[in-house]
Amino acid sequence: MERLIVTGGTPLRGSIAVSGAKNAILPIMAASLLSESRVVLEGVPFLKDVQTMKETLESLGAKIKLTGDTIEVNPSGLHSQEVPSSLARRMRASNLVMGPLLGRFGTFKASYPGGCTIGSRPMDLHIKGFEALGAKIDEDHGYIKAEAAKLKGTEIHLDFPSVGATENIMMAATLAEGTTIIRNAAREPEIVDLQNYLNKMGARIRGAGMDSIRIDGVKKLNREISYRVIPDRIETGTFMVAAAITRGELVIENAIPEHVEAVTAKLREAGVQVREEDDRIIVKGSPVWKGLDIRTMPFPGFPTDMQPQMMVFLCLAQGTSIITENIFENRYRHVGELRRMGGQIQLEGRSAIIKGVPRLTGTVVEATDLRAGAALVLGGLAAENTTVIEGVHHLDRGYGNLEERLRMLGAQIYRETNLS
Ligand code: EPZ
C-alpha cells in the first residue's frame, strides 16, 4: 500500500494552479454519450475517478483517447447500455451514465453504485425523475434496470437539491419529447458547466445555477465540439486552507472566486486574509485564528466537500467551533484520525464540537475517503514532527499529483510505495 510521509511546520509559499473540476468532468464525460459525434474535453484533471469514468464509457463501446489534460470521446460505436457492476461499485459517479443512456437509447442496466464511507447514498431522487419522464424502472438483486419507449418532458420537483439527480434528469430530458422543468434543482457550479456543455452540443437548457431548470427536448446532438471544464472549487478551497493552516501565503491561480465565496467568508471570519482577483485568489495565513460555527448546505451554502478540511483548520483555532454536517449522515470518519493527532473533537449527532488546541502531533493515520484524506494532509502540514498517511488511493481519486504540487510550495511531503 502507498503512504504519504509529511513533516509539518513549513509555511507554504508560492503560486499553484487549480486543476479542472472532478465533479464537472465526470458528468460531462457521461453526457458525451448523448452525442452522435466526437467531442474533445480540455482542462481534464489527472485523477483516478477520470480513469474509472473512461473505463465505464469504454465498457459501453465508446472510444476514448486521454492525452495529458485532453480527452477525446467518440460515442459513435456504443453497443451496450449495461454498466459492469465492478465499475459501478468502484465509483458512485458512474451512475451518471444512466441519464444519457436512458435519453439516447431508452434503456440502461446498472448495479447500485457502492455506498461509500460518507453515507448510504440512495438513488431514489434519480429514479423518481426517470419514472416521471416515462421510464419503467425495475430494481432487483442490487441492479437498476430502466426501459422507456419514448421519454416525455414533464415537471419534476426534487425533495432535496441532489447534485447527481439534477444532472441525471437534465441529461435524460435533453432528448425527450417536449419540455422538462426541474424544481428545487441543485445550484452547484458544476450543474452550470454541464448545461453549458450540453448547449454547446446542441441541447436547449436554461436556468442551471438557479433552483428551476428548463430543458426543451431536441431530436439529437451531433455537433463536433471541444469544451474546457471549470476549475475545481474544492481543490481551490483545499489550497486556501493549506495556506491558512501553515501560516503561509499562496497565490491560487485558475480559480473562480465566486465558486468559493462561502469558504472565503469563513476564512475571513476566522481572521485569515483572502484577496480575490479575476481568476486567482491570494491567501495569507495569520499567526492565530478564531473558532467558527459552520453548517454545510447545498450551494451556495458552505460545501460539505470542504467540511473535513475546515475541521482540521479549526482544531488549531483559538476557542471552540461547531460544525454541523447537513448533507451526509456519516461524514465524520476523519474525526477519529484527527483525535489521534491531538484534535479535541466531540460528536453529537450531526454536529462536531471542536475545542482549539495549540498544536497537532504527527502520527500514523488512515484516510477513509477523498476529502478526509485531504484533511489529514493539511493536518500533517501543520503538525509537529512527522505524519504517515495510509489509504492514499482515496486521495488519488480527487487530487492529481498532490504531493509534487505541495512540494513546489515548500511542503516536506513524499510518497512511500512499500512493496509489501
Ligand atoms: C455530488 O455527489 C458530489 N460528487 C459529491 O462530491 C458531493 O459531496 C455531493 O454532490 C454534495 O455536494 C460528484 O459530483 C461526482 P447528492 P452526489 O446527490 O450527487 C442524498 C467529492 O468528495 N440523496 O447531492 O452523490 C444523499 O444521500 C464527492 O467530490 C438522496 O437521498 O450528492 C446525500 O445525503 C463526495 N437520494 C445528499 O442527498 C438521491 O437520490 C446529497 O447527495 C440522491 C441523493
Tab-separated table of C-alpha atoms and ligand atoms in Angstrom:
chain	number	residue	atom	x	y	z
A	1	MET	CA	0.000	0.000	0.000
A	2	GLU	CA	1.241	3.523	-0.652
A	3	ARG	CA	1.633	6.064	2.120
A	4	LEU	CA	2.327	9.796	2.302
A	5	ILE	CA	5.023	10.949	4.731
A	6	VAL	CA	4.500	14.561	5.809
A	7	THR	CA	6.794	16.585	8.069
A	8	GLY	CA	4.978	19.651	9.365
A	9	GLY	CA	5.980	23.175	10.312
A	10	THR	CA	6.864	24.777	6.951
A	11	PRO	CA	4.669	27.732	5.888
A	12	LEU	CA	3.608	27.134	2.254
A	13	ARG	CA	4.617	29.906	-0.139
A	14	GLY	CA	4.333	30.431	-3.884
A	15	SER	CA	1.680	30.004	-6.536
A	16	ILE	CA	-0.291	26.954	-7.546
A	17	ALA	CA	-2.723	26.400	-10.436
A	18	VAL	CA	-6.034	24.672	-9.762
A	19	SER	CA	-6.895	21.658	-11.944
A	20	GLY	CA	-10.168	21.099	-13.793
A	21	ALA	CA	-13.121	20.174	-11.587
A	22	LYS	CA	-13.578	16.474	-10.821
A	23	ASN	CA	-17.301	16.990	-10.234
A	24	ALA	CA	-17.675	18.771	-13.575
A	25	ILE	CA	-15.617	16.448	-15.798
A	26	LEU	CA	-17.390	13.294	-14.547
A	27	PRO	CA	-20.963	14.326	-15.547
A	28	ILE	CA	-19.609	15.965	-18.725
A	29	MET	CA	-17.809	12.766	-19.791
A	30	ALA	CA	-21.061	10.851	-19.127
A	31	ALA	CA	-23.083	13.441	-21.080
A	32	SER	CA	-20.895	12.756	-24.133
A	33	LEU	CA	-22.915	9.534	-24.584
A	34	LEU	CA	-25.841	11.714	-25.691
A	35	SER	CA	-23.936	12.882	-28.766
A	36	GLU	CA	-23.567	11.069	-32.082
A	37	SER	CA	-20.341	12.943	-32.776
A	38	ARG	CA	-16.816	13.144	-31.470
A	39	VAL	CA	-16.199	15.607	-28.617
A	40	VAL	CA	-12.944	16.940	-27.151
A	41	LEU	CA	-12.742	17.871	-23.448
A	42	GLU	CA	-9.927	20.115	-22.194
A	43	GLY	CA	-8.584	21.021	-18.767
A	44	VAL	CA	-9.187	17.448	-17.613
A	45	PRO	CA	-7.691	16.724	-14.162
A	46	PHE	CA	-5.294	13.788	-13.735
A	47	LEU	CA	-7.493	11.681	-11.385
A	48	LYS	CA	-8.336	8.041	-10.688
A	49	ASP	CA	-12.037	8.881	-10.996
A	50	VAL	CA	-11.475	10.196	-14.551
A	51	GLN	CA	-9.762	6.886	-15.364
A	52	THR	CA	-12.749	4.980	-13.926
A	53	MET	CA	-15.249	7.030	-15.938
A	54	LYS	CA	-13.103	6.409	-19.054
A	55	GLU	CA	-13.286	2.655	-18.423
A	56	THR	CA	-17.037	2.904	-17.816
A	57	LEU	CA	-17.647	4.653	-21.160
A	58	GLU	CA	-15.324	2.207	-22.946
A	59	SER	CA	-17.259	-0.719	-21.454
A	60	LEU	CA	-20.316	0.677	-23.267
A	61	GLY	CA	-18.456	0.883	-26.570
A	62	ALA	CA	-17.264	4.480	-26.645
A	63	LYS	CA	-13.750	5.148	-27.921
A	64	ILE	CA	-11.743	7.352	-25.569
A	65	LYS	CA	-8.336	8.938	-26.042
A	66	LEU	CA	-6.743	10.564	-22.964
A	67	THR	CA	-3.624	12.637	-23.692
A	68	GLY	CA	-2.393	14.965	-20.941
A	69	ASP	CA	-5.309	17.172	-19.935
A	70	THR	CA	-7.361	16.448	-23.040
A	71	ILE	CA	-9.912	13.685	-23.582
A	72	GLU	CA	-11.434	12.790	-26.945
A	73	VAL	CA	-14.695	10.850	-26.715
A	74	ASN	CA	-16.085	9.109	-29.796
A	75	PRO	CA	-19.510	7.746	-28.804
A	76	SER	CA	-20.473	6.509	-32.262
A	77	GLY	CA	-19.630	2.859	-31.531
A	78	LEU	CA	-21.821	2.423	-28.466
A	79	HIS	CA	-23.009	-1.185	-28.336
A	80	SER	CA	-24.116	-1.718	-24.752
A	81	GLN	CA	-26.315	0.004	-22.208
A	82	GLU	CA	-25.232	-2.172	-19.293
A	83	VAL	CA	-22.660	-0.816	-16.840
A	84	PRO	CA	-20.371	-3.597	-15.471
A	85	SER	CA	-21.016	-3.869	-11.727
A	86	SER	CA	-17.287	-3.791	-10.907
A	87	LEU	CA	-17.127	-0.247	-12.303
A	88	ALA	CA	-20.475	0.873	-10.832
A	89	ARG	CA	-19.317	-0.236	-7.416
A	90	ARG	CA	-15.889	1.376	-7.690
A	91	MET	CA	-17.237	4.893	-8.162
A	92	ARG	CA	-20.710	6.253	-7.355
A	93	ALA	CA	-20.438	8.822	-10.145
A	94	SER	CA	-20.602	6.032	-12.726
A	95	ASN	CA	-24.364	6.281	-12.048
A	96	LEU	CA	-24.211	9.455	-14.143
A	97	VAL	CA	-24.295	7.392	-17.347
A	98	MET	CA	-27.877	6.350	-16.522
A	99	GLY	CA	-29.460	9.619	-17.673
A	100	PRO	CA	-27.591	9.764	-21.014
A	101	LEU	CA	-28.222	6.058	-21.775
A	102	LEU	CA	-31.910	6.468	-20.985
A	103	GLY	CA	-32.109	9.665	-23.021
A	104	ARG	CA	-30.325	8.342	-26.099
A	105	PHE	CA	-31.259	4.626	-26.138
A	106	GLY	CA	-34.333	4.430	-23.866
A	107	THR	CA	-32.686	1.868	-21.589
A	108	PHE	CA	-29.902	1.147	-19.089
A	109	LYS	CA	-28.920	-1.540	-16.608
A	110	ALA	CA	-26.509	-0.820	-13.782
A	111	SER	CA	-25.815	-2.142	-10.328
A	112	TYR	CA	-26.499	0.143	-7.417
A	113	PRO	CA	-23.370	2.261	-7.004
A	114	GLY	CA	-21.299	1.347	-3.968
A	115	GLY	CA	-22.413	3.398	-0.999
A	116	CYS	CA	-19.244	4.887	0.308
A	117	THR	CA	-17.897	5.722	3.691
A	118	ILE	CA	-19.717	9.056	3.929
A	119	GLY	CA	-23.250	7.745	3.729
A	120	SER	CA	-25.743	5.313	2.184
A	121	ARG	CA	-26.031	7.443	-0.971
A	122	PRO	CA	-29.515	6.316	-2.161
A	123	MET	CA	-30.750	6.885	-5.711
A	124	ASP	CA	-34.469	7.457	-5.034
A	125	LEU	CA	-34.470	11.007	-6.454
A	126	HIS	CA	-32.754	9.876	-9.664
A	127	ILE	CA	-35.297	7.035	-10.089
A	128	LYS	CA	-38.276	9.330	-9.342
A	129	GLY	CA	-37.055	11.659	-12.087
A	130	PHE	CA	-36.589	8.877	-14.634
A	131	GLU	CA	-40.081	7.493	-13.866
A	132	ALA	CA	-41.606	10.971	-14.181
A	133	LEU	CA	-40.108	11.145	-17.693
A	134	GLY	CA	-41.857	7.863	-18.544
A	135	ALA	CA	-39.249	5.208	-17.823
A	136	LYS	CA	-40.236	1.864	-16.280
A	137	ILE	CA	-37.739	1.044	-13.526
A	138	ASP	CA	-37.075	-2.429	-12.098
A	139	GLU	CA	-34.784	-2.955	-9.156
A	140	ASP	CA	-33.656	-6.424	-8.237
A	141	HIS	CA	-30.580	-8.097	-6.762
A	142	GLY	CA	-28.829	-4.766	-6.467
A	143	TYR	CA	-29.430	-3.849	-10.106
A	144	ILE	CA	-31.444	-0.963	-11.516
A	145	LYS	CA	-32.984	-1.529	-14.977
A	146	ALA	CA	-34.828	1.129	-16.963
A	147	GLU	CA	-36.915	0.906	-20.121
A	148	ALA	CA	-38.687	3.729	-21.936
A	149	ALA	CA	-40.242	3.719	-25.412
A	150	LYS	CA	-40.019	7.482	-25.555
A	151	LEU	CA	-39.244	9.952	-22.765
A	152	LYS	CA	-41.750	12.756	-22.428
A	153	GLY	CA	-40.933	16.128	-20.849
A	154	THR	CA	-42.671	16.867	-17.549
A	155	GLU	CA	-42.320	18.892	-14.355
A	156	ILE	CA	-40.218	17.281	-11.601
A	157	HIS	CA	-39.887	18.604	-8.054
A	158	LEU	CA	-36.828	17.269	-6.217
A	159	ASP	CA	-37.402	16.620	-2.486
A	160	PHE	CA	-33.741	17.556	-1.987
A	161	PRO	CA	-31.498	19.542	-4.384
A	162	SER	CA	-29.412	16.463	-5.196
A	163	VAL	CA	-26.459	17.225	-7.497
A	164	GLY	CA	-26.410	13.823	-9.196
A	165	ALA	CA	-30.178	13.582	-9.565
A	166	THR	CA	-30.318	17.082	-11.110
A	167	GLU	CA	-27.566	16.112	-13.572
A	168	ASN	CA	-29.074	12.720	-14.474
A	169	ILE	CA	-32.542	14.189	-15.064
A	170	MET	CA	-31.104	17.080	-17.120
A	171	MET	CA	-29.239	14.612	-19.345
A	172	ALA	CA	-32.191	12.222	-19.741
A	173	ALA	CA	-34.523	15.141	-20.608
A	174	THR	CA	-32.155	16.575	-23.257
A	175	LEU	CA	-33.530	14.267	-25.994
A	176	ALA	CA	-37.050	13.811	-24.531
A	177	GLU	CA	-40.196	14.952	-26.359
A	178	GLY	CA	-41.294	18.348	-25.048
A	179	THR	CA	-40.216	20.435	-22.099
A	180	THR	CA	-38.975	19.324	-18.672
A	181	ILE	CA	-38.782	21.637	-15.669
A	182	ILE	CA	-36.710	20.570	-12.667
A	183	ARG	CA	-37.786	22.378	-9.500
A	184	ASN	CA	-35.663	22.609	-6.342
A	185	ALA	CA	-32.701	21.755	-8.577
A	186	ALA	CA	-29.133	21.707	-7.258
A	187	ARG	CA	-27.398	25.037	-7.989
A	188	GLU	CA	-23.738	23.939	-7.881
A	189	PRO	CA	-21.364	25.498	-10.493
A	190	GLU	CA	-20.831	22.018	-11.945
A	191	ILE	CA	-24.524	21.971	-12.943
A	192	VAL	CA	-23.992	25.236	-14.853
A	193	ASP	CA	-20.907	23.742	-16.532
A	194	LEU	CA	-22.928	20.684	-17.602
A	195	GLN	CA	-25.677	22.940	-19.024
A	196	ASN	CA	-23.095	24.970	-20.980
A	197	TYR	CA	-21.518	21.801	-22.343
A	198	LEU	CA	-24.860	20.262	-23.375
A	199	ASN	CA	-25.975	23.515	-25.022
A	200	LYS	CA	-22.693	23.693	-26.967
A	201	MET	CA	-23.555	20.200	-28.265
A	202	GLY	CA	-26.970	21.497	-29.384
A	203	ALA	CA	-29.198	20.987	-26.355
A	204	ARG	CA	-31.671	23.649	-25.200
A	205	ILE	CA	-31.335	24.103	-21.435
A	206	ARG	CA	-31.787	27.245	-19.327
A	207	GLY	CA	-31.722	28.088	-15.644
A	208	ALA	CA	-28.829	25.996	-14.317
A	209	GLY	CA	-27.456	27.693	-11.217
A	210	MET	CA	-30.984	28.684	-10.188
A	211	ASP	CA	-33.465	26.419	-8.440
A	212	SER	CA	-35.530	25.758	-11.587
A	213	ILE	CA	-34.010	24.376	-14.783
A	214	ARG	CA	-35.913	24.192	-18.100
A	215	ILE	CA	-34.923	21.606	-20.700
A	216	ASP	CA	-36.573	21.785	-24.153
A	217	GLY	CA	-36.045	18.373	-25.734
A	218	VAL	CA	-34.231	18.217	-29.102
A	219	LYS	CA	-34.097	15.411	-31.663
A	220	LYS	CA	-30.373	14.669	-31.452
A	221	LEU	CA	-26.956	16.088	-30.593
A	222	ASN	CA	-24.413	15.782	-33.388
A	223	ARG	CA	-22.104	18.773	-33.263
A	224	GLU	CA	-18.387	18.061	-33.091
A	225	ILE	CA	-17.260	20.359	-30.281
A	226	SER	CA	-14.463	20.962	-27.796
A	227	TYR	CA	-15.084	22.166	-24.263
A	228	ARG	CA	-12.919	23.272	-21.326
A	229	VAL	CA	-14.256	22.369	-17.842
A	230	ILE	CA	-14.311	24.843	-14.943
A	231	PRO	CA	-11.606	24.800	-12.254
A	232	ASP	CA	-12.142	22.622	-9.187
A	233	ARG	CA	-13.645	24.771	-6.418
A	234	ILE	CA	-12.976	22.116	-3.761
A	235	GLU	CA	-9.301	21.856	-4.745
A	236	THR	CA	-9.262	25.682	-4.620
A	237	GLY	CA	-10.718	25.641	-1.099
A	238	THR	CA	-8.286	22.934	-0.028
A	239	PHE	CA	-5.300	25.064	-1.115
A	240	MET	CA	-6.829	28.102	0.637
A	241	VAL	CA	-6.909	26.158	3.899
A	242	ALA	CA	-3.369	24.862	3.227
A	243	ALA	CA	-2.105	28.474	3.166
A	244	ALA	CA	-4.070	29.351	6.304
A	245	ILE	CA	-3.205	26.309	8.416
A	246	THR	CA	0.560	26.550	7.646
A	247	ARG	CA	0.527	30.363	8.222
A	248	GLY	CA	1.966	30.750	4.731
A	249	GLU	CA	0.948	32.759	1.675
A	250	LEU	CA	-0.348	31.221	-1.554
A	251	VAL	CA	-1.400	32.634	-4.909
A	252	ILE	CA	-4.042	30.217	-6.182
A	253	GLU	CA	-4.208	30.565	-9.973
A	254	ASN	CA	-7.002	29.464	-12.338
A	255	ALA	CA	-9.569	29.924	-9.565
A	256	ILE	CA	-13.102	31.374	-9.739
A	257	PRO	CA	-13.686	33.454	-6.565
A	258	GLU	CA	-17.496	33.290	-6.855
A	259	HIS	CA	-17.316	29.482	-6.625
A	260	VAL	CA	-15.672	29.550	-3.184
A	261	GLU	CA	-17.433	32.534	-1.568
A	262	ALA	CA	-18.667	30.513	1.408
A	263	VAL	CA	-15.131	29.262	2.134
A	264	THR	CA	-13.677	32.774	1.707
A	265	ALA	CA	-16.263	34.221	4.097
A	266	LYS	CA	-15.455	31.654	6.790
A	267	LEU	CA	-11.671	32.015	6.473
A	268	ARG	CA	-12.009	35.813	6.722
A	269	GLU	CA	-14.282	35.414	9.773
A	270	ALA	CA	-11.517	33.327	11.373
A	271	GLY	CA	-9.012	36.119	10.727
A	272	VAL	CA	-7.311	34.926	7.523
A	273	GLN	CA	-6.551	37.454	4.760
A	274	VAL	CA	-8.170	36.463	1.449
A	275	ARG	CA	-7.754	38.689	-1.624
A	276	GLU	CA	-9.933	37.927	-4.662
A	277	GLU	CA	-8.809	38.847	-8.197
A	278	ASP	CA	-10.373	37.956	-11.559
A	279	ASP	CA	-9.060	34.430	-11.877
A	280	ARG	CA	-6.954	33.971	-8.782
A	281	ILE	CA	-7.154	34.124	-5.029
A	282	ILE	CA	-4.341	35.172	-2.673
A	283	VAL	CA	-4.497	33.743	0.852
A	284	LYS	CA	-2.197	34.963	3.638
A	285	GLY	CA	-2.280	32.937	6.831
A	286	SER	CA	-2.488	34.654	10.192
A	287	PRO	CA	-0.468	33.637	13.277
A	288	VAL	CA	-3.684	32.857	15.195
A	289	TRP	CA	-7.290	32.382	14.157
A	290	LYS	CA	-10.709	32.248	15.807
A	291	GLY	CA	-13.112	29.340	16.160
A	292	LEU	CA	-16.218	29.361	13.903
A	293	ASP	CA	-19.675	27.900	13.513
A	294	ILE	CA	-20.096	26.135	10.160
A	295	ARG	CA	-23.188	24.438	8.719
A	296	THR	CA	-22.790	22.526	5.451
A	297	MET	CA	-25.566	23.301	2.944
A	298	PRO	CA	-26.286	22.881	-0.769
A	299	PHE	CA	-24.577	25.517	-2.954
A	300	PRO	CA	-24.219	28.465	-2.411
A	301	GLY	CA	-24.025	27.392	1.253
A	302	PHE	CA	-20.835	26.032	2.816
A	303	PRO	CA	-19.801	22.930	0.798
A	304	THR	CA	-19.820	19.547	2.515
A	305	ASP	CA	-16.721	18.619	0.482
A	306	MET	CA	-14.797	21.274	2.440
A	307	GLN	CA	-16.031	20.138	5.864
A	308	PRO	CA	-13.085	17.839	6.765
A	309	GLN	CA	-10.528	20.432	5.616
A	310	MET	CA	-12.143	23.162	7.746
A	311	MET	CA	-12.370	20.803	10.712
A	312	VAL	CA	-8.616	20.270	10.851
A	313	PHE	CA	-8.091	24.041	10.473
A	314	LEU	CA	-10.439	24.662	13.416
A	315	CYS	CA	-8.600	22.092	15.562
A	316	LEU	CA	-5.859	24.740	15.808
A	317	ALA	CA	-8.161	27.750	16.302
A	318	GLN	CA	-8.345	29.839	19.481
A	319	GLY	CA	-11.663	28.910	21.065
A	320	THR	CA	-14.399	26.400	20.329
A	321	SER	CA	-16.061	25.719	16.958
A	322	ILE	CA	-19.202	23.850	15.937
A	323	ILE	CA	-19.540	22.121	12.571
A	324	THR	CA	-22.930	20.731	11.539
A	325	GLU	CA	-22.898	18.304	8.593
A	326	ASN	CA	-26.339	18.572	6.963
A	327	ILE	CA	-25.667	16.800	3.668
A	328	PHE	CA	-24.289	13.353	4.524
A	329	GLU	CA	-25.231	11.280	7.528
A	330	ASN	CA	-21.803	9.801	8.117
A	331	ARG	CA	-19.146	12.259	7.076
A	332	TYR	CA	-17.131	12.253	10.305
A	333	ARG	CA	-14.833	9.291	9.664
A	334	HIS	CA	-11.862	11.701	9.786
A	335	VAL	CA	-12.686	12.706	13.408
A	336	GLY	CA	-11.076	9.595	14.899
A	337	GLU	CA	-7.920	10.198	12.877
A	338	LEU	CA	-7.734	13.876	13.874
A	339	ARG	CA	-8.171	12.879	17.538
A	340	ARG	CA	-5.105	10.638	17.119
A	341	MET	CA	-3.185	13.770	16.105
A	342	GLY	CA	-4.372	15.573	19.246
A	343	GLY	CA	-7.564	17.173	17.952
A	344	GLN	CA	-10.197	17.736	20.662
A	345	ILE	CA	-13.447	16.868	18.864
A	346	GLN	CA	-16.775	15.753	20.384
A	347	LEU	CA	-19.520	14.355	18.129
A	348	GLU	CA	-23.171	14.998	18.974
A	349	GLY	CA	-25.472	13.685	16.231
A	350	ARG	CA	-24.819	15.752	13.100
A	351	SER	CA	-22.623	18.217	14.981
A	352	ALA	CA	-18.936	18.196	15.832
A	353	ILE	CA	-17.736	20.430	18.682
A	354	ILE	CA	-14.074	21.304	18.193
A	355	LYS	CA	-12.045	22.740	21.057
A	356	GLY	CA	-8.974	24.508	19.675
A	357	VAL	CA	-5.574	23.146	20.796
A	358	PRO	CA	-2.141	24.795	20.456
A	359	ARG	CA	-0.687	22.018	18.324
A	360	LEU	CA	-1.314	18.773	16.477
A	361	THR	CA	1.219	15.979	16.659
A	362	GLY	CA	2.202	13.741	13.768
A	363	THR	CA	1.400	10.019	13.975
A	364	VAL	CA	0.148	7.228	11.682
A	365	VAL	CA	-3.358	7.978	10.352
A	366	GLU	CA	-5.657	6.474	7.715
A	367	ALA	CA	-7.608	8.294	5.009
A	368	THR	CA	-11.154	6.919	4.851
A	369	ASP	CA	-12.420	8.944	1.906
A	370	LEU	CA	-11.191	11.537	-0.517
A	371	ARG	CA	-11.782	14.730	1.481
A	372	ALA	CA	-10.864	13.103	4.805
A	373	GLY	CA	-7.531	12.291	3.146
A	374	ALA	CA	-7.110	15.923	2.164
A	375	ALA	CA	-7.809	16.965	5.759
A	376	LEU	CA	-5.118	14.606	7.048
A	377	VAL	CA	-2.573	16.042	4.608
A	378	LEU	CA	-3.423	19.535	5.860
A	379	GLY	CA	-3.107	18.299	9.442
A	380	GLY	CA	0.285	16.797	8.651
A	381	LEU	CA	1.490	20.050	7.082
A	382	ALA	CA	0.628	21.901	10.318
A	383	ALA	CA	1.530	19.210	12.875
A	384	GLU	CA	4.756	18.912	14.818
A	385	ASN	CA	7.113	16.158	13.565
A	386	THR	CA	6.005	13.560	11.041
A	387	THR	CA	2.608	12.207	9.969
A	388	VAL	CA	2.220	8.976	7.984
A	389	ILE	CA	-0.992	8.875	5.944
A	390	GLU	CA	-2.253	5.491	4.742
A	391	GLY	CA	-5.114	4.920	2.291
A	392	VAL	CA	-3.564	7.277	-0.267
A	393	HIS	CA	-5.662	5.740	-3.057
A	394	HIS	CA	-8.614	7.704	-1.694
A	395	LEU	CA	-6.683	10.932	-2.233
A	396	ASP	CA	-5.657	9.992	-5.770
A	397	ARG	CA	-9.343	9.797	-6.721
A	398	GLY	CA	-9.736	13.555	-6.408
A	399	TYR	CA	-6.326	15.237	-6.201
A	400	GLY	CA	-3.823	14.835	-9.032
A	401	ASN	CA	-0.090	14.736	-8.171
A	402	LEU	CA	-0.870	16.353	-4.830
A	403	GLU	CA	2.422	15.713	-3.103
A	404	GLU	CA	4.507	17.004	-6.036
A	405	ARG	CA	2.427	20.149	-6.215
A	406	LEU	CA	2.672	20.757	-2.460
A	407	ARG	CA	6.456	20.134	-2.514
A	408	MET	CA	6.746	23.004	-5.048
A	409	LEU	CA	5.290	25.228	-2.315
A	410	GLY	CA	7.831	24.148	0.283
A	411	ALA	CA	5.933	21.257	1.863
A	412	GLN	CA	8.008	18.378	3.202
A	413	ILE	CA	5.917	15.544	1.808
A	414	TYR	CA	6.685	12.450	-0.207
A	415	ARG	CA	5.009	9.210	-1.262
A	416	GLU	CA	6.369	5.907	0.017
A	417	THR	CA	5.464	2.921	-2.072
A	418	ASN	CA	6.321	-0.068	0.026
A	419	LEU	CA	6.016	-3.246	-1.920
A	420	SER	CA	4.597	-5.339	0.939
B	1	EPZ	C1	-22.064	15.065	-5.528
B	1	EPZ	O1	-22.414	13.772	-5.042
B	1	EPZ	C2	-20.545	15.122	-5.478
B	1	EPZ	N1	-19.990	14.097	-6.360
B	1	EPZ	C3	-20.064	14.912	-4.039
B	1	EPZ	O2	-18.648	15.065	-4.043
B	1	EPZ	C4	-20.684	15.998	-3.169
B	1	EPZ	O3	-20.303	15.778	-1.820
B	1	EPZ	C5	-22.214	15.957	-3.282
B	1	EPZ	O4	-22.583	16.096	-4.679
B	1	EPZ	C6	-22.889	17.062	-2.494
B	1	EPZ	O5	-22.434	18.305	-2.939
B	1	EPZ	C7	-19.964	14.327	-7.695
B	1	EPZ	O6	-20.409	15.363	-8.182
B	1	EPZ	C8	-19.351	13.254	-8.548
B	1	EPZ	P1	-26.150	14.446	-3.813
B	1	EPZ	P2	-23.949	13.260	-5.186
B	1	EPZ	O7	-26.983	13.613	-4.706
B	1	EPZ	O8	-24.517	13.740	-6.473
B	1	EPZ	C9	-28.987	12.351	-0.680
B	1	EPZ	C10	-16.436	14.532	-3.511
B	1	EPZ	O9	-15.798	14.446	-2.463
B	1	EPZ	N2	-29.624	11.746	-1.864
B	1	EPZ	O10	-26.243	15.932	-3.892
B	1	EPZ	O11	-23.973	11.824	-4.877
B	1	EPZ	C11	-27.588	11.768	-0.451
B	1	EPZ	O12	-27.674	10.575	0.298
B	1	EPZ	C12	-17.834	13.958	-3.605
B	1	EPZ	O13	-16.005	15.094	-4.564
B	1	EPZ	C13	-30.829	11.051	-1.676
B	1	EPZ	O14	-31.334	10.941	-0.562
B	1	EPZ	O15	-24.617	14.076	-3.973
B	1	EPZ	C14	-26.884	12.844	0.312
B	1	EPZ	O16	-27.225	12.745	1.684
B	1	EPZ	C15	-18.276	13.349	-2.297
B	1	EPZ	N3	-31.415	10.477	-2.755
B	1	EPZ	C16	-27.496	14.123	-0.263
B	1	EPZ	O17	-28.709	13.738	-0.920
B	1	EPZ	C17	-30.894	10.567	-4.012
B	1	EPZ	O18	-31.495	10.041	-4.967
B	1	EPZ	C18	-26.610	14.824	-1.261
B	1	EPZ	O19	-26.393	13.933	-2.318
B	1	EPZ	C19	-29.680	11.276	-4.176
B	1	EPZ	C20	-29.068	11.866	-3.093
